[in-house]
Amino acid sequence: MAKQERASRTRQALIRAAAEVFTRQGFTLASLTTISRRAGVSNGALHFHFENKKALAWAVEDAAAQSLHRITGGGAHPGEGALDTLVDGTRRLTAALAEDVVLRAGFELNGDPSLRNEARLRGEWQRWVEETLRQAARQGALAEGISSDGAARAVVAATVGLEVLGAQDSSWLSSERIQGFWDLMLPSLTSPCPREPSCSAAP
Amino acid sequence: MAKQERASRTRQALIRAAAEVFTRQGFTLASLTTISRRAGVSNGALHFHFENKKALAWAVEDAAAQSLHRITGGGAHPGEGALDTLVDGTRRLTAALAEDVVLRAGFELNGDPSLRNEARLRGEWQRWVEETLRQAARQGALAEGISSDGAARAVVAATVGLEVLGAQDSSWLSSERIQGFWDLMLPSLTSPCPREPSCSAAP
Amino acid sequence: MAKQERASRTRQALIRAAAEVFTRQGFTLASLTTISRRAGVSNGALHFHFENKKALAWAVEDAAAQSLHRITGGGAHPGEGALDTLVDGTRRLTAALAEDVVLRAGFELNGDPSLRNEARLRGEWQRWVEETLRQAARQGALAEGISSDGAARAVVAATVGLEVLGAQDSSWLSSERIQGFWDLMLPSLTSPCPREPSCSAAP
Amino acid sequence: MAKQERASRTRQALIRAAAEVFTRQGFTLASLTTISRRAGVSNGALHFHFENKKALAWAVEDAAAQSLHRITGGGAHPGEGALDTLVDGTRRLTAALAEDVVLRAGFELNGDPSLRNEARLRGEWQRWVEETLRQAARQGALAEGISSDGAARAVVAATVGLEVLGAQDSSWLSSERIQGFWDLMLPSLTSPCPREPSCSAAP
DNA sequence: ACGGTCGGGACTGCCCGTTCCT
DNA sequence: AGGAACGGGCAGTCCCGACCGT
């Protein structure tokens, strides 16, 4: 048991170190030597736990996916509107991205040319946004003429943009940023017109 | 003269080849050998025109910056609302990204960890969006309580998101996508309906 | 007791697996991981039985040496001519090489640069051939002017050649091959003239 | 021109150094660093001339094949018996093996498990022996009942054996060794004595 | 005694960006 | 502009030891 516990700790250390180096240097540029040194273990230990560099990246992604699932919470809370769930989800995502290196690394891995095909975190995020918006549509929370998938794409584009920009300047991940986005987006989304009944967004 | 013309042609071939390889493999992974081979010139020729790999990337960026300036047009057209200029600019940008490899490469270079600091294309785009929206504010085209900079950030986030997503799946750069975004965003941006009965920004 | 029996079995499995991998990949290229996996035991088990890679190779050699001793039979059979013993020995050797992986591996280990100095199987074979031919000389079975050591070297060269060639194409180890060799070699060896009916070597 | 000359010289130096290291350590164990260092050039220079380790080995083989062709001389000399050509060829081969590292390396490469399939030097040697013996048969120089191919296999086995043994102990390649072999082998090969009282091929 | 998990350190082949000398 | 050469660095693999369970 003590053995396995130790093994699990070095595994976690490796994943965390990898996430840190990946975010700073990118997957391709990051060297396994740097990662193992930062984790305080040897090269051999790294290759005992992960067969190759890609496998290490996938492990980072898996850990990030778990964080993402914790954020999306597996769906809407009972008694809460789907739209609120969505807004809250984006808020929690950006906040988590600002704090959690592993989550950030997991998302950034999606952009590296070496793993473009295998990466999946943005895909999962997109699916959740689409699903939640479809649910909002079923709840009648969306304005007439608003397609849930079209709205989902706008939301995904904006959040991915924040994530990418936030990788270099974390102020993009502040709560004000995401709030400002929703201030502009929500009114058109909700039925029928937030301020005045006659104000339809899509004439 | 013929000499210079030939030199300029190989220079352009190099830039184009570099853009193609950069978009496919990313700056770090792209090898100068691949690029020079694709351009049909020798290794020595490449280093005659560009001192090192970064200089080549900067040349790609410069070419992309020129394309971007052609798109942003140096400012608002006279007699056109600034908001219309903005909407049209985003439309032309996404369309150009879908077609022009060099422009796309220039933007993607912004994401590579090796050149993060030096890259500037997204910055220029952001400045133009901010400037144009400030002008719209001066024109009174923005709704009350809408800060032009806040709006600019939302627009930049969304467009950058489209660009990043479009690098892997070009459907993100289709005109429907950007149109869908503006359908949701414009209404909240423009002056409140009460005062102006017809508040559509895109006539 | 059951423990020791099990231990002996894994030891044998290891030796056999090592022989198989050694013949296919050679000593240097063969990896202990491959060997232990093929034997169905773990890396640690291997190192419990054999201190290092060379020790494993020596164990293979020892097993092969036992097979070789079974073949050479410890010397000439009483009442049998030494020359007959020699011919029969070569026949049995090639036959055994074709069937017994361990024996083949033992011989091939002699060719690997890492163990050239320590290996001894070919040396033992050579000594036996020399010894047997010297005995034949004492028996007066050799033609005049034939030095037993010179003949031994020719026989050793040919058998080693067959062994080496047989490692890649087992047809070199067929009984016809070795028979064909003796058909050409024996007449000159035996006294006095090959073509006289009275001097048959194989009665 | 001077450039190409220099290039060719380093290429030759590389091939020679490779041959030396290959014979001493074997293909697998030999490190490219050792080879390039011994040739007095850098690691990069090596990879400029040879794409990978195997390509270097092939170049060594090619050079060795040329030496072999010089030895086999492209066939029998006019006015010389094919059998004499064969005997002389084996003599020259063993002598060359003792002196020429590249030739020796070329042959030894045939035994390495990594290149077993691609290697071809022994095959070429075998073909020449077979061809020459077939010609001897056509000349009526072979005794009745002797198949030229069977004899070829015996000769090939012996020469390969000498080569292999000679790799560790060069005395196997001395002229006495090969002479001793032919003393035992030739009489049975040549036409029956009855007609010619002195039927030794090597006077 | 016997075997397994985990980890260490060294090394190798390959490739890359760059420079030198024509 | 180009062929040739340089030196450094990376991922992956290997052999091995140390510590634990049974």
Short mmCIF file of N, CA and C (backbone and C1' of nucleotides) in Angstrom, two decimals, chain A residues 3 7 10 42 44-45 48-49, chain E residues 4-11:
data_model
loop_
_atom_site.label_atom_id
_atom_site.label_comp_id
_atom_site.label_asym_id
_atom_site.label_seq_id
_atom_site.Cartn_x
_atom_site.Cartn_y
_atom_site.Cartn_z
N LYS A 3 3.68 1.49 -1.03
CA LYS A 3 4.32 1.56 -2.34
C LYS A 3 3.40 2.26 -3.34
N ALA A 7 3.78 5.72 -5.38
CA ALA A 7 3.70 5.73 -6.84
C ALA A 7 2.68 6.75 -7.32
N THR A 10 4.04 10.29 -7.04
CA THR A 10 4.96 10.71 -8.11
C THR A 10 4.20 10.89 -9.41
N SER A 42 13.33 11.00 -11.63
CA SER A 42 14.28 10.76 -12.72
C SER A 42 13.55 10.48 -14.02
N GLY A 44 13.82 7.85 -15.78
CA GLY A 44 13.29 6.49 -15.78
C GLY A 44 11.93 6.43 -15.10
N ALA A 45 11.79 7.17 -14.01
CA ALA A 45 10.50 7.16 -13.31
C ALA A 45 9.40 7.68 -14.23
N PHE A 48 8.42 5.08 -16.57
CA PHE A 48 7.73 3.96 -15.95
C PHE A 48 6.23 4.25 -15.89
N HIS A 49 5.88 5.47 -15.61
CA HIS A 49 4.47 5.82 -15.46
C HIS A 49 3.80 6.15 -16.80
P DG E 4 6.72 -12.26 -10.67
"O5'" DG E 4 6.41 -10.81 -10.06
"C5'" DG E 4 5.41 -10.70 -9.06
"C4'" DG E 4 5.24 -9.27 -8.61
"C3'" DG E 4 5.29 -8.23 -9.73
"O3'" DG E 4 4.31 -7.24 -9.47
"C1'" DG E 4 6.93 -7.73 -8.10
P DT E 5 3.85 -6.27 -10.61
"O5'" DT E 5 4.13 -4.87 -9.91
"C5'" DT E 5 3.77 -4.69 -8.55
"C4'" DT E 5 4.49 -3.48 -7.99
"C3'" DT E 5 4.45 -2.24 -8.89
"O3'" DT E 5 4.06 -1.14 -8.08
"C1'" DT E 5 6.66 -2.68 -8.23
P DC E 6 3.60 0.20 -8.78
"O5'" DC E 6 4.96 1.03 -8.70
"C5'" DC E 6 5.49 1.31 -7.39
"C4'" DC E 6 6.92 1.78 -7.50
"C3'" DC E 6 7.16 3.01 -8.39
"O3'" DC E 6 7.55 4.07 -7.56
"C1'" DC E 6 8.87 1.36 -8.65
P DG E 7 7.63 5.52 -8.08
"O5'" DG E 7 9.17 5.63 -8.44
"C5'" DG E 7 10.12 5.49 -7.39
"C4'" DG E 7 11.50 5.27 -7.96
"C3'" DG E 7 12.00 6.38 -8.89
"O3'" DG E 7 13.12 6.99 -8.26
"C1'" DG E 7 12.49 4.21 -9.75
P DG E 8 13.77 8.21 -8.90
"O5'" DG E 8 15.17 7.64 -9.40
"C5'" DG E 8 15.93 6.83 -8.52
"C4'" DG E 8 17.26 6.51 -9.16
"C3'" DG E 8 17.85 7.64 -10.01
"O3'" DG E 8 19.24 7.68 -9.81
"C1'" DG E 8 17.53 5.73 -11.36
P DG E 9 19.91 9.06 -9.79
"O5'" DG E 9 20.87 8.90 -11.04
"C5'" DG E 9 21.72 7.78 -11.07
"C4'" DG E 9 21.93 7.30 -12.47
"C3'" DG E 9 22.43 8.39 -13.44
"O3'" DG E 9 23.64 7.92 -13.95
"C1'" DG E 9 20.81 7.04 -14.46
P DA E 10 24.68 8.99 -14.45
"O5'" DA E 10 25.14 8.22 -15.75
"C5'" DA E 10 25.11 6.80 -15.75
"C4'" DA E 10 24.79 6.27 -17.13
"C3'" DA E 10 25.36 7.11 -18.27
"O3'" DA E 10 26.05 6.25 -19.14
"C1'" DA E 10 23.09 6.63 -18.67
P DC E 11 27.12 6.90 -20.11
"O5'" DC E 11 26.58 6.40 -21.51
"C5'" DC E 11 25.89 5.15 -21.59
"C4'" DC E 11 24.93 5.15 -22.75
"C3'" DC E 11 25.43 5.97 -23.95
"O3'" DC E 11 25.49 5.10 -25.06
"C1'" DC E 11 23.14 6.41 -23.48
#
